[in-house]
Every structure is written in C-alpha cells, then in structure tokens.
Coordinates of C-alpha atoms in Angstrom, one line a residue:
M14 CA -51.9 -16.4 74.2
S15 CA -55.1 -15.5 72.1
S16 CA -57.6 -18.0 71.1
N17 CA -56.7 -17.6 67.4
H18 CA -53.0 -18.3 68.2
Q19 CA -54.0 -21.4 70.2
H20 CA -56.0 -22.7 67.2
D21 CA -53.2 -21.9 64.8
D22 CA -50.7 -23.8 67.0
L23 CA -52.9 -26.8 67.3
V24 CA -53.7 -27.0 63.6
G25 CA -50.3 -26.0 62.4
S26 CA -48.3 -28.4 64.6
Y27 CA -50.6 -31.3 63.7
F28 CA -50.2 -30.9 59.9
L29 CA -46.5 -30.1 60.2
Q30 CA -46.1 -33.5 62.0
L31 CA -47.9 -35.1 59.0
W32 CA -45.5 -33.4 56.7
Q33 CA -42.5 -34.5 58.8
S34 CA -43.7 -38.1 58.8
T35 CA -44.0 -38.1 55.0
A36 CA -40.5 -36.7 54.7
S37 CA -39.1 -39.3 57.1
A38 CA -40.8 -42.1 55.2
S39 CA -39.5 -40.7 51.9
Y40 CA -35.9 -40.7 53.1
S41 CA -36.2 -44.2 54.6
K42 CA -37.1 -45.5 51.1
G43 CA -33.8 -44.2 49.7
D44 CA -32.9 -42.1 46.7
V45 CA -34.4 -44.5 44.1
E46 CA -37.7 -45.7 45.6
M47 CA -39.8 -42.8 46.6
I48 CA -42.7 -42.8 48.9
N49 CA -46.1 -43.5 47.3
S50 CA -48.5 -41.2 49.1
D51 CA -51.9 -42.3 47.7
N52 CA -53.6 -42.2 51.1
Q53 CA -56.2 -39.4 51.3
H54 CA -55.8 -36.8 54.1
E55 CA -53.6 -39.0 56.3
Q56 CA -52.1 -42.5 56.9
L57 CA -54.6 -44.4 59.0
E58 CA -52.8 -47.7 59.1
E59 CA -50.6 -48.4 62.1
D60 CA -48.3 -51.2 60.9
D61 CA -46.2 -52.0 57.9
D62 CA -46.5 -55.8 57.8
D63 CA -43.9 -56.0 54.9
D64 CA -41.2 -55.1 57.4
E65 CA -41.8 -58.3 59.4
P66 CA -39.2 -61.1 58.8
V67 CA -40.7 -64.3 57.3
P68 CA -39.2 -67.8 57.2
T69 CA -37.2 -68.5 54.1
E70 CA -35.2 -71.6 54.9
L71 CA -34.5 -74.1 57.6
D72 CA -32.4 -73.4 60.7
T73 CA -29.1 -75.3 60.2
V74 CA -27.6 -74.2 63.6
N75 CA -30.2 -75.3 66.1
S76 CA -30.6 -78.9 65.0
S77 CA -31.3 -82.3 66.5
G78 CA -27.6 -83.4 66.8
G79 CA -27.0 -85.4 63.7
F80 CA -30.2 -87.5 63.5
S81 CA -31.3 -85.4 60.5
I82 CA -29.3 -83.8 57.7
V83 CA -30.3 -80.5 56.2
L84 CA -29.1 -80.5 52.6
P85 CA -27.2 -77.5 51.1
D86 CA -30.4 -75.9 49.7
K87 CA -31.5 -75.5 53.4
L88 CA -35.0 -76.6 52.3
S89 CA -34.5 -80.4 52.3
V90 CA -34.2 -82.8 55.2
Q91 CA -33.0 -86.4 55.3
Y92 CA -32.9 -89.1 58.0
P93 CA -29.9 -91.2 57.1
S94 CA -29.6 -93.6 60.0
V95 CA -31.7 -96.3 61.8
N96 CA -33.7 -94.9 64.7
L97 CA -33.2 -96.7 68.0
H98 CA -35.7 -95.0 70.3
G99 CA -38.1 -92.1 70.6
H100 CA -35.4 -89.6 71.3
D101 CA -33.7 -90.1 67.9
V102 CA -36.1 -87.7 66.1
G103 CA -34.6 -85.4 63.5
V104 CA -36.4 -82.1 64.1
V105 CA -35.7 -78.8 62.3
Q106 CA -37.3 -75.4 62.8
A107 CA -37.6 -72.5 60.3
N108 CA -34.9 -69.8 60.4
C109 CA -37.3 -67.5 62.2
P110 CA -40.8 -67.6 63.8
A111 CA -44.0 -67.4 61.7
P112 CA -44.9 -63.8 61.0
V113 CA -47.8 -62.6 63.2
K114 CA -48.9 -59.2 61.8
R115 CA -51.2 -60.7 59.2
L116 CA -54.4 -62.7 58.7
F117 CA -52.6 -66.0 58.5
C118 CA -49.3 -67.7 57.6
Y119 CA -48.7 -71.0 55.8
F120 CA -46.0 -73.4 54.6
E121 CA -45.9 -76.8 52.9
I122 CA -43.7 -79.9 52.8
Y123 CA -43.4 -82.4 50.0
V124 CA -42.7 -86.0 51.1
K125 CA -40.0 -87.2 48.7
N126 CA -39.5 -90.5 50.5
A127 CA -41.5 -91.8 53.5
G128 CA -38.6 -94.1 54.4
A129 CA -38.9 -97.2 56.5
K130 CA -41.7 -96.2 58.8
G131 CA -43.2 -92.9 57.4
N132 CA -42.7 -91.0 60.7
V133 CA -42.7 -87.6 58.9
A134 CA -44.4 -84.8 60.8
I135 CA -45.3 -81.2 60.2
G136 CA -46.2 -78.6 62.8
F137 CA -45.3 -75.7 65.0
T138 CA -43.1 -75.4 68.0
T139 CA -41.9 -72.6 70.3
E140 CA -38.4 -71.3 70.9
G141 CA -36.3 -73.7 73.0
F142 CA -38.2 -76.8 71.9
N143 CA -36.5 -80.1 72.5
M144 CA -35.1 -80.9 69.0
R145 CA -35.1 -84.6 69.7
R146 CA -38.8 -84.9 70.2
Q147 CA -41.6 -85.0 67.6
P148 CA -43.6 -81.7 67.3
G149 CA -46.7 -82.2 69.4
W150 CA -45.0 -84.5 72.0
E151 CA -43.8 -81.6 74.1
A152 CA -45.8 -78.8 75.7
N153 CA -46.5 -75.7 73.6
S154 CA -46.1 -77.6 70.3
F155 CA -48.4 -79.0 67.6
G156 CA -47.7 -81.8 65.1
Y157 CA -49.7 -83.6 62.3
H158 CA -48.0 -87.0 61.9
G159 CA -47.9 -89.0 58.7
D160 CA -47.7 -92.5 60.0
D161 CA -51.0 -92.5 61.9
G162 CA -52.8 -89.2 60.7
L163 CA -53.1 -88.1 64.3
L164 CA -52.7 -84.6 65.7
Y165 CA -50.4 -84.2 68.7
R166 CA -50.6 -81.1 70.9
G167 CA -48.4 -81.0 73.9
Q168 CA -48.5 -84.7 74.9
G169 CA -47.6 -88.1 73.7
K170 CA -51.1 -89.2 73.0
G171 CA -52.5 -88.2 69.6
E172 CA -56.1 -87.2 68.6
T173 CA -58.0 -88.4 65.6
F174 CA -57.5 -85.8 63.0
G175 CA -56.9 -86.7 59.3
P176 CA -55.6 -89.2 56.8
T177 CA -52.1 -90.5 56.9
F178 CA -49.6 -89.1 54.4
S179 CA -46.6 -90.7 52.7
T180 CA -44.3 -90.6 49.6
G181 CA -45.6 -88.2 47.0
D182 CA -47.9 -86.2 49.3
T183 CA -47.8 -82.5 49.9
V184 CA -48.8 -81.5 53.4
G185 CA -49.2 -77.9 54.7
G186 CA -49.5 -76.2 58.1
G187 CA -50.9 -72.7 58.8
I188 CA -51.9 -70.3 61.5
N189 CA -55.1 -68.3 61.2
Y190 CA -54.7 -65.3 63.5
A191 CA -58.2 -64.1 63.1
S192 CA -59.8 -67.4 64.3
Q193 CA -56.8 -68.2 66.5
K194 CA -56.6 -71.7 65.0
L195 CA -54.0 -73.8 63.3
F196 CA -55.0 -75.6 60.2
F197 CA -53.4 -78.4 58.2
T198 CA -53.8 -79.5 54.6
K199 CA -53.0 -82.6 52.5
N200 CA -52.6 -82.4 48.7
G201 CA -54.3 -79.0 48.5
Q202 CA -57.3 -79.7 50.8
V203 CA -57.9 -78.7 54.4
V204 CA -57.6 -81.7 56.7
G205 CA -58.8 -80.0 59.9
T206 CA -58.2 -77.2 62.4
V207 CA -57.2 -77.0 66.1
E208 CA -57.3 -74.3 68.7
K209 CA -54.1 -72.3 69.0
D210 CA -53.8 -72.2 72.7
V211 CA -50.2 -70.9 72.8
K212 CA -49.8 -67.1 72.9
G213 CA -46.0 -67.1 72.1
R214 CA -44.4 -67.0 68.7
L215 CA -44.4 -70.3 66.8
Y216 CA -41.8 -71.7 64.5
P217 CA -42.8 -73.8 61.4
T218 CA -41.3 -77.2 62.2
V219 CA -40.7 -80.5 60.4
A220 CA -39.5 -83.9 61.7
V221 CA -38.2 -87.1 60.2
H222 CA -37.8 -90.3 62.3
S223 CA -37.0 -93.4 60.2
Q224 CA -34.3 -94.4 57.8
N225 CA -34.3 -92.8 54.3
E226 CA -37.1 -90.3 55.1
E227 CA -36.6 -87.2 53.0
I228 CA -38.8 -84.1 52.7
T229 CA -38.6 -80.7 51.0
V230 CA -40.0 -77.5 52.6
N231 CA -41.7 -74.6 50.7
F232 CA -42.0 -71.4 52.6
G233 CA -43.6 -69.6 49.6
K234 CA -40.8 -69.2 47.2
D235 CA -42.6 -71.7 44.9
P236 CA -46.4 -71.8 44.4
F237 CA -48.3 -73.7 47.0
L238 CA -50.4 -76.7 46.1
F239 CA -53.0 -75.4 48.5
D240 CA -54.9 -72.5 46.9
I241 CA -53.8 -69.9 49.4
K242 CA -55.6 -67.0 47.7
A243 CA -58.9 -68.8 47.7
Y244 CA -58.4 -69.5 51.4
E245 CA -57.7 -65.8 52.1
A246 CA -60.8 -64.8 50.1
T247 CA -62.9 -67.2 52.1
Q248 CA -61.6 -66.0 55.4
R249 CA -62.2 -62.3 54.5
A250 CA -65.7 -63.2 53.3
K251 CA -66.4 -64.7 56.7
Q252 CA -65.3 -61.4 58.3
D253 CA -67.4 -59.4 56.0
T254 CA -70.4 -61.5 56.7
S255 CA -70.1 -61.0 60.4
I256 CA -69.7 -57.3 59.9
E257 CA -72.7 -57.1 57.5
K258 CA -74.9 -58.6 60.2
I259 CA -74.5 -55.4 62.2
S260 CA -77.4 -53.2 61.5
I261 CA -76.6 -49.5 61.0
P262 CA -79.4 -47.0 60.4
Q263 CA -79.3 -45.5 56.9
T264 CA -79.4 -42.0 58.4
A265 CA -76.2 -42.7 60.3
S266 CA -74.2 -43.8 57.3
Y267 CA -75.5 -40.9 55.2
G268 CA -74.7 -38.5 58.1
I269 CA -71.1 -39.8 58.2
V270 CA -70.6 -39.3 54.5
R271 CA -72.3 -35.9 54.6
S272 CA -70.1 -34.7 57.5
Y273 CA -67.0 -35.7 55.5
L274 CA -68.0 -33.6 52.5
Q275 CA -68.8 -30.7 54.9
H276 CA -65.6 -31.0 56.8
Y277 CA -63.4 -30.7 53.7
G278 CA -65.4 -28.1 51.9
Y279 CA -66.7 -30.2 49.0
E280 CA -69.7 -28.0 48.6
E281 CA -70.8 -29.0 45.1
T282 CA -70.5 -32.7 45.9
L283 CA -72.5 -32.1 49.1
N284 CA -75.3 -30.5 47.2
V285 CA -75.5 -33.4 44.8
F286 CA -75.4 -35.8 47.7
D287 CA -78.3 -34.0 49.5
E288 CA -80.3 -33.9 46.3
A289 CA -79.7 -37.7 45.6
S290 CA -80.8 -38.5 49.2
Q291 CA -84.1 -36.8 48.7
T292 CA -84.8 -38.4 45.4
S293 CA -83.9 -41.9 46.4
V294 CA -86.6 -44.5 47.1
P295 CA -87.4 -44.2 49.9
P296 CA -86.0 -40.8 50.5
V297 CA -83.4 -40.5 53.3
T298 CA -84.3 -37.9 55.9
G299 CA -83.2 -36.9 59.3
F300 CA -79.5 -36.9 58.9
H301 CA -79.0 -33.1 58.6
D302 CA -79.3 -32.5 62.3
N303 CA -78.0 -35.8 63.8
G304 CA -75.0 -34.3 65.6
F305 CA -72.3 -35.2 63.0
N306 CA -69.9 -32.3 63.3
E307 CA -72.6 -29.7 63.4
H308 CA -70.1 -26.9 62.9
A309 CA -68.7 -28.2 59.7
M310 CA -70.9 -26.0 57.6
H311 CA -68.9 -23.0 58.8
A312 CA -67.5 -21.0 55.8
L313 CA -68.2 -23.8 53.5
N314 CA -68.1 -21.8 50.3
H315 CA -64.9 -20.0 51.3
R316 CA -63.2 -23.2 52.2
K317 CA -64.3 -24.7 48.8
I318 CA -62.8 -21.8 46.9
I319 CA -59.5 -21.8 48.8
R320 CA -59.1 -25.6 48.6
K321 CA -59.5 -25.4 44.8
L322 CA -56.9 -22.6 44.5
I323 CA -54.4 -24.6 46.5
M324 CA -55.0 -27.8 44.6
D325 CA -54.6 -25.8 41.4
G326 CA -51.2 -24.4 42.6
Q327 CA -52.5 -20.8 42.8
I328 CA -51.0 -20.1 46.2
D329 CA -50.9 -16.3 46.0
D330 CA -54.6 -16.2 45.3
A331 CA -55.3 -18.5 48.2
I332 CA -53.2 -16.3 50.6
G333 CA -55.0 -13.2 49.2
N334 CA -58.4 -14.7 50.0
L335 CA -57.2 -15.6 53.5
N336 CA -56.1 -12.1 54.0
K337 CA -59.5 -10.8 52.9
W338 CA -61.8 -13.2 54.6
Y339 CA -59.8 -14.5 57.6
P340 CA -56.9 -12.1 58.2
E341 CA -56.2 -13.4 61.7
T342 CA -55.1 -16.8 60.2
V343 CA -52.1 -15.2 58.4
Q344 CA -51.4 -12.3 60.6
D345 CA -48.3 -14.0 62.1
D346 CA -46.2 -14.7 59.1
T347 CA -43.9 -17.0 61.1
S348 CA -46.8 -19.4 61.9
A349 CA -46.8 -23.0 60.8
I350 CA -49.7 -22.3 58.3
C351 CA -47.8 -19.5 56.7
L352 CA -44.7 -21.7 56.4
M353 CA -46.7 -24.3 54.7
L354 CA -48.2 -21.8 52.2
Y355 CA -44.8 -20.2 51.5
C356 CA -43.3 -23.6 51.0
Q357 CA -46.1 -24.6 48.6
K358 CA -45.6 -21.4 46.6
F359 CA -41.9 -22.2 46.3
I360 CA -42.7 -25.7 45.2
E361 CA -45.1 -24.5 42.6
L362 CA -42.4 -22.2 41.1
V363 CA -40.0 -25.2 40.9
R364 CA -42.7 -27.3 39.4
V365 CA -43.1 -25.0 36.4
G366 CA -39.4 -24.4 36.0
R367 CA -39.3 -20.8 37.2
L368 CA -36.1 -21.5 39.2
E369 CA -34.6 -18.0 39.4
E370 CA -37.9 -16.7 40.7
A371 CA -38.0 -19.6 43.2
V372 CA -34.5 -18.7 44.5
D373 CA -35.6 -15.1 45.1
Y374 CA -38.8 -16.1 46.7
G375 CA -37.0 -18.5 49.0
R376 CA -34.5 -15.9 50.1
N377 CA -37.3 -13.5 51.0
R378 CA -39.6 -16.0 52.7
F379 CA -37.4 -18.7 54.3
E380 CA -34.7 -16.7 56.1
K381 CA -36.7 -16.2 59.2
F382 CA -37.7 -19.9 59.4
Y383 CA -34.1 -21.1 59.2
K384 CA -33.7 -19.7 62.7
M385 CA -36.5 -21.8 64.1
K386 CA -35.2 -25.3 64.8
H387 CA -38.6 -27.0 64.5
Y388 CA -39.0 -25.6 60.9
E389 CA -35.5 -25.9 59.7
D390 CA -35.6 -29.4 58.2
L391 CA -38.7 -28.8 56.2
V392 CA -37.4 -25.6 54.8
K393 CA -34.2 -27.4 53.8
D394 CA -36.3 -30.1 52.0
C395 CA -37.9 -27.4 49.9
A396 CA -34.6 -25.7 49.1
A397 CA -33.2 -29.1 48.1
L398 CA -35.5 -29.2 45.2
L399 CA -33.1 -26.9 43.4
A400 CA -30.2 -29.3 43.8
Y401 CA -31.6 -32.0 41.5
G402 CA -31.9 -32.0 37.7
E403 CA -34.9 -34.3 38.1
P404 CA -36.5 -33.3 41.4
N405 CA -39.4 -35.6 40.9
N406 CA -37.0 -38.6 41.2
S407 CA -35.1 -37.2 44.1
P408 CA -35.4 -37.9 47.9
V409 CA -37.5 -34.7 48.2
G410 CA -39.7 -35.5 45.2
Y411 CA -42.6 -36.2 47.5
L412 CA -43.0 -32.4 47.7
L413 CA -44.1 -32.3 44.0
E414 CA -46.8 -34.9 44.5
E415 CA -50.5 -34.0 44.6
S416 CA -50.7 -35.3 48.2
Q417 CA -48.4 -32.4 49.3
R418 CA -50.9 -29.9 47.9
E419 CA -53.7 -31.8 49.7
K420 CA -51.9 -31.6 53.0
V421 CA -51.6 -27.8 52.7
A422 CA -55.2 -27.5 51.6
D423 CA -56.3 -29.7 54.6
A424 CA -54.3 -27.5 57.0
V425 CA -55.8 -24.3 55.7
N426 CA -59.3 -25.8 55.8
A427 CA -58.9 -26.9 59.4
L428 CA -57.6 -23.5 60.4
I429 CA -60.6 -21.8 58.8
L430 CA -62.9 -24.2 60.7
S431 CA -61.1 -23.2 63.9
T432 CA -62.3 -19.6 63.4
N433 CA -65.9 -20.6 64.1
P434 CA -66.9 -18.7 67.3
N435 CA -69.3 -21.5 68.2
L436 CA -66.7 -24.3 68.0
K437 CA -66.7 -26.4 71.2
D438 CA -63.8 -28.8 70.5
Q439 CA -60.7 -27.5 68.7
K440 CA -59.6 -31.0 67.8
S441 CA -62.8 -31.5 65.7
C442 CA -61.2 -29.2 63.1
L443 CA -58.5 -31.8 62.4
H444 CA -60.6 -34.8 61.3
S445 CA -64.0 -35.5 59.9
C446 CA -66.3 -37.9 61.7
L447 CA -65.5 -40.6 59.1
E448 CA -61.8 -40.3 59.9
T449 CA -62.4 -40.3 63.6
L450 CA -64.4 -43.5 63.1
L451 CA -61.6 -45.1 61.1
R452 CA -59.1 -44.2 63.8
Q453 CA -61.3 -45.8 66.4
L454 CA -61.6 -48.9 64.2
T455 CA -57.8 -49.0 64.0
A456 CA -57.5 -48.8 67.7
C457 CA -60.0 -51.7 68.2
F458 CA -58.1 -53.9 65.8
L459 CA -54.9 -53.2 67.6
Q460 CA -56.5 -53.9 71.0
K461 CA -57.9 -57.2 69.7
R462 CA -54.4 -58.1 68.4
L463 CA -53.0 -57.2 71.8
L464 CA -55.4 -59.6 73.5
N465 CA -54.3 -62.3 71.1
G466 CA -50.6 -62.0 72.2
N467 CA -49.9 -59.2 69.7
Q468 CA -50.8 -61.5 66.8
G469 CA -53.0 -60.8 63.8
E470 CA -53.3 -58.0 61.3
A471 CA -54.0 -54.3 61.9
F472 CA -56.8 -52.5 60.2
N473 CA -55.7 -51.4 56.7
L474 CA -58.1 -49.2 54.8
Q475 CA -56.3 -49.6 51.5
R476 CA -56.5 -53.4 51.7
V477 CA -60.2 -53.2 52.5
L478 CA -60.9 -50.9 49.6
L479 CA -58.8 -53.0 47.2
T480 CA -60.7 -56.2 48.4
K481 CA -64.1 -54.6 47.9
N482 CA -63.1 -53.3 44.4
S483 CA -61.6 -56.6 43.2

C-alpha cells in the first residue's frame, strides 16, 4: 500500500467515525428532537451526565418494617408510634443512589413536626444499610441529628458539628465530589463539612425516631432554601483559582492558539494574530518556532481556499482544486474522502431544492458505495433526505447543519496536511495542539474520577466556556 493510501485510510476512517457517531446520536434522540451539534471540530466530552438517574422520591419497598410511614406523595415520612428502644428507628432511603458524574449533589428535608423527642436525622447510607438504625450509627454511613446537633459517622458516638434542628427548620445534605466531602445545611446556611471516606455509592437517607415526627423531602422538584447556584459558583471559583495559580509562559499560550489557526487553515486570522502579538505591550516573541505542530504551515493558502469553498457549499469547485493541486488525494474515487465530498455535493443539492438533479447525482455517485458495507449506512442517510418533506426536521436533518460541512472541511484539510513529505507523525494531521491538550485534560479528569471511586464530573468544554462567559 502506498504512503498516500495509508494517509487517506487514516484520515478518512477517522472522520467517517465522527460522522457515524453523529448519525447514531441523532437517531438516539428520536424523530422529533434532533442532535444539536454546536461543538467545533469534534465532541471532546466523554460523558453525558443527563443520562444518570437521580433520586426523585423515597423508597417505599426497602423500609424499616412499620416504624415509619411513607405518605402517598412518597416524599413525606411520619413516625406514628412510641419508640421503645434504639432499634425502633424509622429509616428511609431515596429511590436510587445519589448521582456521581457531577460536581455535587444535594437534597433537603423540612421538619414539619419534631414530635416527642426531635430524633430527626438526615444523612447518607450505602446499599444494604440496616434500616432500623439511625444514619451514622452503622459503618459506611453519615448522619446529622436534630436532637443534639452532632454528626455521626459509622459509630454510635457523635462528634460536635452544628446546631440542633426542630419543627419549622429546613436541613440539607450534600456530597461535593471535587473536594470529596459531605456538607450539611440548616435554613439555607452551611453548617459544616466532613470527609467522605466511603468510595461506594451513597443513598440520601432520612430517619424519624419519636412519636408524631414528620418530615418532607425535597430532591430538587421544588426550589431549595439553600442557594445551590451560589454554592456551585463558589466551588467552581475555587477550582479556577487553583488553576490560575499555575504559571504558563505567554509564548506557550500564544503558540497553542497560533498552531490551531495554522492547523485549520485560518490564514487571514493567523496573520491578524501575528500582527497583534507584535504590536502588544510588551510584544510577544519566540512562539513561531517553539515546536507547536511545525508542519502546520504546509499548504496554508490552499487549505484556506478549499475550506471556504466547502463551507460555502461549493463542492465541485473544492474537488476541482483538489484535482489541480493534490490529485493523489482524489485519485481513488471510492476512498472515504471522496465519499464525504460526493455526499456533501448531494446534500447541497437537496438544501437548495434541486431534487431531480440530486437523484441523478446520487445514482451516478453512490452506486459503487452501496456495495461497501462500511459505507452503506452513511449513503442511505444521505438518500433518506429525499424521503422527507421537511428534511431539516427529520432524523437525518443533521446532514443539513453547518457542522456537517465543517466535518467534511476538516477531513479534507487533514488529508492535505498528510501530503507534506516532511510529516513525521500521520496522526498529527487529525488534531491541532489545542485539541490534543483538551483530550489530555479530559483523560486527566477521568483518571482523577477513577481514583475517587468513579465519582465526580468529567471535563466538559462547553460548560467551562459558558461559565466563563456568564
């Protein structure tokens, strides 16, 4: 196999996989809700935290054997009888463990009636917890108790922690996965924190233990008394402060940005960037030859021209320039890159309503690809655009989004970069240095989460950008 074919296979297969992942995500959303592909160049986030189940009500099956009564709303608990000893506790867990793929989780209880002794407790317990013991009295459990304000964690002896709580008070419990600490609140104020020394999943848990005690639980359906948004902002600000303490040479940050512009052929922006760096006070120097993707200047002007043509939907002109400047890249008209270009030409015809021409073009170009199993589904997706009166709102509507043009433009850009005879690493064509850095950052976040028992949020670029811009 020639070097050019090897490059084409590497680049083509990579970008076809990106296309296939977009298609799969689009179909998984259903016919009505289409995928929102606002990410630039590729999805860098590893997890969809929205898919994780969250507690919504109390568990009415695994109960404490009649010592407590969960009311029909499944959010209220009463202790109707007189307790005789320490094993008469009415303990109830949430209907599922606390979610873990996030910065923190939180819930609250409102003490409607503190009853005879005010033995109400809030805390966290593990699966299989003894439902006739207060949270915190048994191993791998934590409980903040209302009658004495003590914190119990795994033993019968409590620790000085916070104020007592009684009728009319709202008390909350949370898990901060970044700090690996539990925190508790009373009437909207943080009472204190404690180390989370249990790696397993924890269930939000409540307990009542004297006659007429009654509490109501809020898992987030109603607004919390505690300002949870302010808490999140404070925690993220702490993370930002720790990051900002890390000193990065200005030339390094400029070099990373510059290599991104080089890699994707943004020639005009690159020139403006270089000019601005020289006129800044003080001027930034020394980042042109710092090893950031030194081959990314290859064919910069050609890549800029072809990218613009593809982004403008002028696919024939883009193919014409490839034939003129880099004929080896389109010599095999059954290659993945050719398929992507032919599909994009078909999509552009559908976009402007030239349906008959699209049908003829598809017959001429797609027939050979139907015989190739690894291309078949993608070709069918393109052809399916003709089956819908409003293709933008169809399961294949993702093909008409700007991000689809961008995928094709990125693929062609990478293939042109791969023609550089001085290229040392073929994979460097696929990503800019900035994207490689973000991928490494994602891997570090996931490794940190793994060390914390697979608990905590993954790196999410969109969330970081939204936080910075808010």
